[in-house]
Short mmCIF file of C-alpha atoms in Angstrom, two decimals:
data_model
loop_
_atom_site.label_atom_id
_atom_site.label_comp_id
_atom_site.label_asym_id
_atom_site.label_seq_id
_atom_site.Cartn_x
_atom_site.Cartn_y
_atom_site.Cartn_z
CA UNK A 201 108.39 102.92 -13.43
CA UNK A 202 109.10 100.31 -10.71
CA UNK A 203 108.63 100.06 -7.03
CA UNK A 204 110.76 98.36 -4.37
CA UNK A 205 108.18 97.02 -1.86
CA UNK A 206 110.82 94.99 -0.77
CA UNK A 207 113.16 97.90 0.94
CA UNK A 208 110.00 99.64 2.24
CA UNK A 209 108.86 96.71 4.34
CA UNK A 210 112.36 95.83 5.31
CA UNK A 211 112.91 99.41 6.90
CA UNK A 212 109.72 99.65 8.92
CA UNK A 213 110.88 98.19 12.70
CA UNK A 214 108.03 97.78 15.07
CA UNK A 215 109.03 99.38 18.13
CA UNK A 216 108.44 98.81 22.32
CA UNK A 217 108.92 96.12 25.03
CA UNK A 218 109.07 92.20 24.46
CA UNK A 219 107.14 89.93 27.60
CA UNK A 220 109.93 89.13 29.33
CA UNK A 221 111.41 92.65 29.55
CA UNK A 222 108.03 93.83 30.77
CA UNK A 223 108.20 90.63 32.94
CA UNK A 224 111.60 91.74 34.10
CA UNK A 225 110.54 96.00 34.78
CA UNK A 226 107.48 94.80 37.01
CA UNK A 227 109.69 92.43 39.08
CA UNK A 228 111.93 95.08 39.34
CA UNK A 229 109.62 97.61 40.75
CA UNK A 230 107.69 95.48 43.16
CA UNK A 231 111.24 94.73 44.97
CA UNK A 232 111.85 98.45 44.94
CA UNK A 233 108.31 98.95 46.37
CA UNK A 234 108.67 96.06 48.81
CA UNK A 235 112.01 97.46 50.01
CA UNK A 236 110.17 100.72 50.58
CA UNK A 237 107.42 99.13 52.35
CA UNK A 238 109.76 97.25 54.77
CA UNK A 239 111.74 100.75 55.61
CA UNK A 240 108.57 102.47 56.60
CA UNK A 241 107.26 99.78 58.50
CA UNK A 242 110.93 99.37 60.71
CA UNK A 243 110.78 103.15 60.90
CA UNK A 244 107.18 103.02 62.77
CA UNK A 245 108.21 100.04 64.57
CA UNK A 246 111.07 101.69 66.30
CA UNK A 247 108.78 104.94 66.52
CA UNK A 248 106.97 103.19 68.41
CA UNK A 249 109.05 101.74 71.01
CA UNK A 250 110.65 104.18 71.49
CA UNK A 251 107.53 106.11 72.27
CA UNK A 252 107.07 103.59 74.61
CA UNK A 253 110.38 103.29 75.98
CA UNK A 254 109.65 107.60 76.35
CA UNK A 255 106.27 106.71 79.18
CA UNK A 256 108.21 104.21 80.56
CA UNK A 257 111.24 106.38 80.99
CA UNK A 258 108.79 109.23 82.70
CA UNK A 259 106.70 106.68 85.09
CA UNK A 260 110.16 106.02 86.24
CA UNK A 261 112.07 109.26 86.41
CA UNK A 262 108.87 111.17 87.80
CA UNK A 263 106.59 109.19 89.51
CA UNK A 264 109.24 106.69 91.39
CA UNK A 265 111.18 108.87 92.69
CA UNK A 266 108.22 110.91 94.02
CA UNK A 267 107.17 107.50 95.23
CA UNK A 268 110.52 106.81 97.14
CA UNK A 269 110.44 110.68 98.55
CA UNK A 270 106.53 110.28 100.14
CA UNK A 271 107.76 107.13 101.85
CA UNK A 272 111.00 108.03 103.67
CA UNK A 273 108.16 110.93 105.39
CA UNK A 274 106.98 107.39 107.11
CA UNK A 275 106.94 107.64 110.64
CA UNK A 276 108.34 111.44 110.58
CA UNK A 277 108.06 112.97 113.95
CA UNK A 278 106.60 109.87 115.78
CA UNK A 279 108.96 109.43 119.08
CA UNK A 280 108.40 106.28 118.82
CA UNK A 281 111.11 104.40 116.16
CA UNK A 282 109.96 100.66 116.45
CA UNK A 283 107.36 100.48 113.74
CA UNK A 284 104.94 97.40 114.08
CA UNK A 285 101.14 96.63 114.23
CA UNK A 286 100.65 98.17 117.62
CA UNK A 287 102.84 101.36 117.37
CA UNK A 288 100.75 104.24 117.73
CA UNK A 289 101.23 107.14 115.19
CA UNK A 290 103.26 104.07 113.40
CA UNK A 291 104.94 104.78 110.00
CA UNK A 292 103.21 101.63 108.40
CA UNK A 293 99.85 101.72 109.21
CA UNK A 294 98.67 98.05 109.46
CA UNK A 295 95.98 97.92 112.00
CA UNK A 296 93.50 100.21 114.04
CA UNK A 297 96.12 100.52 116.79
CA UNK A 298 98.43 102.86 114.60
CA UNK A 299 95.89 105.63 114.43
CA UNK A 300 94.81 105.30 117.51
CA UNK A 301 91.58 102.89 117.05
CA UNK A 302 91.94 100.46 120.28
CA UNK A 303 91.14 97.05 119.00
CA UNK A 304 88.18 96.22 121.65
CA UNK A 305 85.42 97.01 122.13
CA UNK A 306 84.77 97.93 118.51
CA UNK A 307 88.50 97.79 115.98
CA UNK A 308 88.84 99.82 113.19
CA UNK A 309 86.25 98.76 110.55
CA UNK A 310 87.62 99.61 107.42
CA UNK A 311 90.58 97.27 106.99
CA UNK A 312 90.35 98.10 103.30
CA UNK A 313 91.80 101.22 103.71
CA UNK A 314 94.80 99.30 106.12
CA UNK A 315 98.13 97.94 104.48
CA UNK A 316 97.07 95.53 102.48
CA UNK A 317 98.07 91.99 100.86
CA UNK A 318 96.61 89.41 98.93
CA UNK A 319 94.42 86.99 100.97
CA UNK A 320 93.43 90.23 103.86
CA UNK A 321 89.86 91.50 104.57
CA UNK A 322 88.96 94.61 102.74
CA UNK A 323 86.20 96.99 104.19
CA UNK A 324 85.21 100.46 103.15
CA UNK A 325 84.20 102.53 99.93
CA UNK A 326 86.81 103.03 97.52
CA UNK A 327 88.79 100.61 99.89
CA UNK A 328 91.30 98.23 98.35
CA UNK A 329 90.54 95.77 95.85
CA UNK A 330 93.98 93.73 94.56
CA UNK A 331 93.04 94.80 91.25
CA UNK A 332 95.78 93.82 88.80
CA UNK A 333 96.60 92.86 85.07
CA UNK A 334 98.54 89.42 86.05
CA UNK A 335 97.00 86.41 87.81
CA UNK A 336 98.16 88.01 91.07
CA UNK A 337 96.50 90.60 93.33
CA UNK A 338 97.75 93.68 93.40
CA UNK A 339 99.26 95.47 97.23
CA UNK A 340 98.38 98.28 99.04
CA UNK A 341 100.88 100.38 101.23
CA UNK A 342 99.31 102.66 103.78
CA UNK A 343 101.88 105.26 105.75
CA UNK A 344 101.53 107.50 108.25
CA UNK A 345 103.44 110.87 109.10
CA UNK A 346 103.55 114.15 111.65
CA UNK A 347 104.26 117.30 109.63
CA UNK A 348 107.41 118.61 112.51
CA UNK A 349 108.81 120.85 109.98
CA UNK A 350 107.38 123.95 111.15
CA UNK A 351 106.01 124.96 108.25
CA UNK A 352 103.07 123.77 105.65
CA UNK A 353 103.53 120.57 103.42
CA UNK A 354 101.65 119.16 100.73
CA UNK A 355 100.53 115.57 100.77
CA UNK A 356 100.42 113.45 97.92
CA UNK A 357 97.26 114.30 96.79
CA UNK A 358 98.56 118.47 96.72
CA UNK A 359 96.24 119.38 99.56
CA UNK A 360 98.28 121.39 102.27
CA UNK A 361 99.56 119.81 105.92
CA UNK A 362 99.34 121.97 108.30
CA UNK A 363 102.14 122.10 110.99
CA UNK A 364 101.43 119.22 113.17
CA UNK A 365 98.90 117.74 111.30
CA UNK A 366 99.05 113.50 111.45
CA UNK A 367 99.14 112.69 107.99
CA UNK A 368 97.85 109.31 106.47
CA UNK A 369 98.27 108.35 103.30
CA UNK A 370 97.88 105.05 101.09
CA UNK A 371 98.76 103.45 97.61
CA UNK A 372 97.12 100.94 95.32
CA UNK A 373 96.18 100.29 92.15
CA UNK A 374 92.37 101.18 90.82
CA UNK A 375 91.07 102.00 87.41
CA UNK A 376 92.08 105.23 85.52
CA UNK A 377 89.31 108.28 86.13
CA UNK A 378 86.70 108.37 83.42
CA UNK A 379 87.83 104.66 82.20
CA UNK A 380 85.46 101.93 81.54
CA UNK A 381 87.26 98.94 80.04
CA UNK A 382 85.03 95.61 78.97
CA UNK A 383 88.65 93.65 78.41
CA UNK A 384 90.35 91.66 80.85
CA UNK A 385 93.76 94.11 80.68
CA UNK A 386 92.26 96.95 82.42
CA UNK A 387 93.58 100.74 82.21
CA UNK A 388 95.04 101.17 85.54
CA UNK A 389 96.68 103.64 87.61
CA UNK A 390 98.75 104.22 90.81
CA UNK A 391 96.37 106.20 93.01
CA UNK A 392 97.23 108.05 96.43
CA UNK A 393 94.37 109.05 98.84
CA UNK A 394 95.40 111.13 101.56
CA UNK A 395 93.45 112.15 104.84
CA UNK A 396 94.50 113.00 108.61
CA UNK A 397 94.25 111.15 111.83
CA UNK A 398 92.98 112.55 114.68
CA UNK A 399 95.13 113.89 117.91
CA UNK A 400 93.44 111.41 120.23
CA UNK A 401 92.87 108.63 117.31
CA UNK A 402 90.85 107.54 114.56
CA UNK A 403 90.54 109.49 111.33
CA UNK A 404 89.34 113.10 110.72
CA UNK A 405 86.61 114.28 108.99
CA UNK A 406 86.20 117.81 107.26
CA UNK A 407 84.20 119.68 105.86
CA UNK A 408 82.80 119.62 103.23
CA UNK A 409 82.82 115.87 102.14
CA UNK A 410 84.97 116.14 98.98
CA UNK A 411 87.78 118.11 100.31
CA UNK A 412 90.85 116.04 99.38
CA UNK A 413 91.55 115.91 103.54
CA UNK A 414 89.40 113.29 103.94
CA UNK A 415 90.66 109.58 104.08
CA UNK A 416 88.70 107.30 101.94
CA UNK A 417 88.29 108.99 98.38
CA UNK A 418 89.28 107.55 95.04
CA UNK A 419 92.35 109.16 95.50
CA UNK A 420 94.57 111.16 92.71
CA UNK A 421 96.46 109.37 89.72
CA UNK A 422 99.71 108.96 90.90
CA UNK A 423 101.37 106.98 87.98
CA UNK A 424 99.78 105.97 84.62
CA UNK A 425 99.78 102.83 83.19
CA UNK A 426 99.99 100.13 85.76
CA UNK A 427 100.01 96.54 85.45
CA UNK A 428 101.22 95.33 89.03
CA UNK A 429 102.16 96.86 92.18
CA UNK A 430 103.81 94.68 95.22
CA UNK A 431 104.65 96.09 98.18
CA UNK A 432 107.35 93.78 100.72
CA UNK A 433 108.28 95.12 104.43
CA UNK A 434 111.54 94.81 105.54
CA UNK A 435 111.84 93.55 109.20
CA UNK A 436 114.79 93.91 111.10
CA UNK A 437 114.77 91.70 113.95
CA UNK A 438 116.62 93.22 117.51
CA UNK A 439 116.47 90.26 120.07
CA UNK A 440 117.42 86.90 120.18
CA UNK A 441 119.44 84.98 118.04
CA UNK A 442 118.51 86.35 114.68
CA UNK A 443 119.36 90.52 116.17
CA UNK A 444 120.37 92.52 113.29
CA UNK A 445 119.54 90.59 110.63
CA UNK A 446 116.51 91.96 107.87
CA UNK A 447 114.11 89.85 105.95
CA UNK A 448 111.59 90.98 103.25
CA UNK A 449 108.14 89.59 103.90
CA UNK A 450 104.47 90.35 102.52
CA UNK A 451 102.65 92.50 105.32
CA UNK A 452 99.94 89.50 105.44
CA UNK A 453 103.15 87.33 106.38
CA UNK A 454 104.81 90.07 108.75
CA UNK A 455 101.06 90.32 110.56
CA UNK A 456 101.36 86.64 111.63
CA UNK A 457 104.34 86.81 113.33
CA UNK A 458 103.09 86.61 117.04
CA UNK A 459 106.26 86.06 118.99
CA UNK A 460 109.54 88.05 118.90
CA UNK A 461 108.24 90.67 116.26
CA UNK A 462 110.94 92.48 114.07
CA UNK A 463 110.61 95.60 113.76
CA UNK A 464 109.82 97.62 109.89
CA UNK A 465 112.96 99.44 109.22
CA UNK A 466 112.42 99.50 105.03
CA UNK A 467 110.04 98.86 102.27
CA UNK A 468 110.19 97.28 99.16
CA UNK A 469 108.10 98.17 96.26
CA UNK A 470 107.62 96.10 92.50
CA UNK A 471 105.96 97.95 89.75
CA UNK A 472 104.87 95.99 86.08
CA UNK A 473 104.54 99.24 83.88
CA UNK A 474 103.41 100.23 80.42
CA UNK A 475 103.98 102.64 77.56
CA UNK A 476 100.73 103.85 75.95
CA UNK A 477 101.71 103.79 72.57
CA UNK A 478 100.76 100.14 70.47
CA UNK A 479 103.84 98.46 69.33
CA UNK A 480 103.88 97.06 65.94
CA UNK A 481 105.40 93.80 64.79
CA UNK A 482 106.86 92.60 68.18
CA UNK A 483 106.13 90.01 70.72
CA UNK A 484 105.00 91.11 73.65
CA UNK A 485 106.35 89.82 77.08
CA UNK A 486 103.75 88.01 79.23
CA UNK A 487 105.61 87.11 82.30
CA UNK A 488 107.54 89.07 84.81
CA UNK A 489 109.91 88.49 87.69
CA UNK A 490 109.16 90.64 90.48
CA UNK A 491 110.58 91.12 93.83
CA UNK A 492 111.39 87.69 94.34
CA UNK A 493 108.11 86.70 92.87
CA UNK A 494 108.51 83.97 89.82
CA UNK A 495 107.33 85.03 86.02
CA UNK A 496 104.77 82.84 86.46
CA UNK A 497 103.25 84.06 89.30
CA UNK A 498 103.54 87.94 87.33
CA UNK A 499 101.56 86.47 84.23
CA UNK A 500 99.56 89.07 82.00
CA UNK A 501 96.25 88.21 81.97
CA UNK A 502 94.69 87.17 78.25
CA UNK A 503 92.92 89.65 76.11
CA UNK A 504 92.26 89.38 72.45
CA UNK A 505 91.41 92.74 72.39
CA UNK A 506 94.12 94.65 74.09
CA UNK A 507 96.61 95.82 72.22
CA UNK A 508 100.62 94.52 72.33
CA UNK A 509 102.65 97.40 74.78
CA UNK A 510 106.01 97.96 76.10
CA UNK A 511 106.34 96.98 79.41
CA UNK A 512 108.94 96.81 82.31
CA UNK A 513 109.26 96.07 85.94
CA UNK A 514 110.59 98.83 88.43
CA UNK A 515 111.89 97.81 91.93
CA UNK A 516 113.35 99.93 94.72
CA UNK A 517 113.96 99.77 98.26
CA UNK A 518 113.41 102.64 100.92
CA UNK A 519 114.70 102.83 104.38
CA UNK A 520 112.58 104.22 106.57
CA UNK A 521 114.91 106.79 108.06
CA UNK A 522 112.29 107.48 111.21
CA UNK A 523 111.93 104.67 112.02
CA UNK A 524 115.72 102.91 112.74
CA UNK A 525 116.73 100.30 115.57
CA UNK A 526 119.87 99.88 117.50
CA UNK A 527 121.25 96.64 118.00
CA UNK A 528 123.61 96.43 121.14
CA UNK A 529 126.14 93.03 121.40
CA UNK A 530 127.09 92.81 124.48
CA UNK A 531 128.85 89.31 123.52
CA UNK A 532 131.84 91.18 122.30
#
């Protein structure tokens, strides 16, 4: 009997995957993966911004246009329409002499509560500070109005105006309630406190000491997020060579005018806002151009720690409808 070892060795194949197909099938898969990887991260990137571009969308919508509505009130029922430092009951409150404080023998004392610039005195709790996230202060806009509508309104801060009450009300920027931030970029807000002026002058107190009537309080959250807030006074000038023409001024700048004051017919305001929501992958913009003010002069401020954002600049301009001038030619 004989044996083919030959045919039996012959037929037995060894079976599975050489190196370089192996070589080839991991290759393979880690594109596939990578691919996968780089979907998922554009789809949280863009998640992301638009998140963002969502808070950003609502700062503006919502708390702008509230913005623009609380200061066209400026200057409501004051007989008076010339609006400078001295006006009594004046729209724009810049000094003592608006609500009623004469400047001698004693002025108003707390000039922190006052329209405000970069460069001004600043006296009184919870005054203002020029806080800010860029390398420039931040404003302060105070206004001032007579509720003549014959019935109850609320003031920014939701506490009801009686009819004929003298409202006062003012804007800046201040840290977010319940916030404590270590980092240079600090969580800010858009605050409003609201209060009333006396009849005769000078600003009421009532009882008790946190009802939001009284001037001088922290103020409520007005609009989240904050970077910068600039605030520019449009004077309109009614004598003299220049009559009828308007120029845009800080109120430090308008204040130093001592001959042939304009008067304020409008007010500019500059916002630097931001989303909430991190951004992933993106660079994030560092300077900003803002009411006439270069990028430079906008500049975030450095902080390892903070995290990148979305952020955008907001301008509008509001004419003070109480507070217009005529200006006659009699050249014609």
């Amino acid at each position: 009997m004989s044996y083919n070892y030959q045919g039996k060795y012959m037929n037995d194949h060894q079976a599975g995957f050489t190196l370089i197909e192996l070589m080839i099938s991991l290759v393979l898969g880690l594109i596939v993966s990578a691919a996968v990887i780089q979907v998922y991260l554009i789809n949280v990137k863009t998640s992301s911004i638009q998140a963002s571009g969502s808070e950003l969308q609502d700062a503006s919508v919502f708390g702008l246009q509230q913005l623009e509505k609380s200061i066209r009130l400026a200057n409501l029922g004051n007989p008076t329409t010339r609006i400078d430092g001295t006006t009594p009951n004046g729209g724009i409150v810049l000094t003592g002499l608006n609500i009623g404080v004469p400047a001698a023998p004693t002025p108003y004392p707390n000039t922190g509560y006052l329209t405000r610039r970069a460069g001004d005195s600043a006296v009184g709790a919870n005054g203002w500070t020029g806080i800010s996230n860029t390398n420039t202060n931040s404003d302060q806009l105070t206004i001032q109005y007579i509720n003549i509508t014959g019935a109850p309104m609320t003031d920014c801060e939701g506490a009801v105006a009686a009819v004929n009450d003298i409202v006062i009300e003012r804007y800046f920027l201040r840290q977010a309630t319940g916030v404590t931030s270590t980092g240079t970029i600090k969580d800010l807000v858009l605050a409003c406190d609201a209060g009333r002026v006396n009849t005769v002058g000078g600003i009421a107190t009532v009882t008790p000491s946190s009802d939001p009537r009284n001037f001088g309080q922290a103020g409520q959250e007005f609009i989240v997020n904050v970077d910068q807030f600039k605030v520019l006074l449009g004077a309109q000038y009614t004598t003299g060579a220049n009559a009828g023409q308007i120029i845009y001024l800080p109120s430090s700048a308008y204040s130093a005018i001592t001959t042939g004051k304009p008067a304020v017919t409008s007010v500019k305001i500059g916002l630097i806002v931001h989303g909430s929501t991190p951004i992933i992958g993106s660079a994030e913009q560092s300077e900003f151009a803002l009411l006439g003010q270069l990028p430079a002069d906008n500049k975030l401020k450095t902080d390892a720690s903070s995290k990148k954002k979305v952020r955008s600049t907001y301008e509008t301009t509001t004419l003070l409808r109480n507070a217009r001038v005529v200006n006659i030619n009699t050249s014609l």
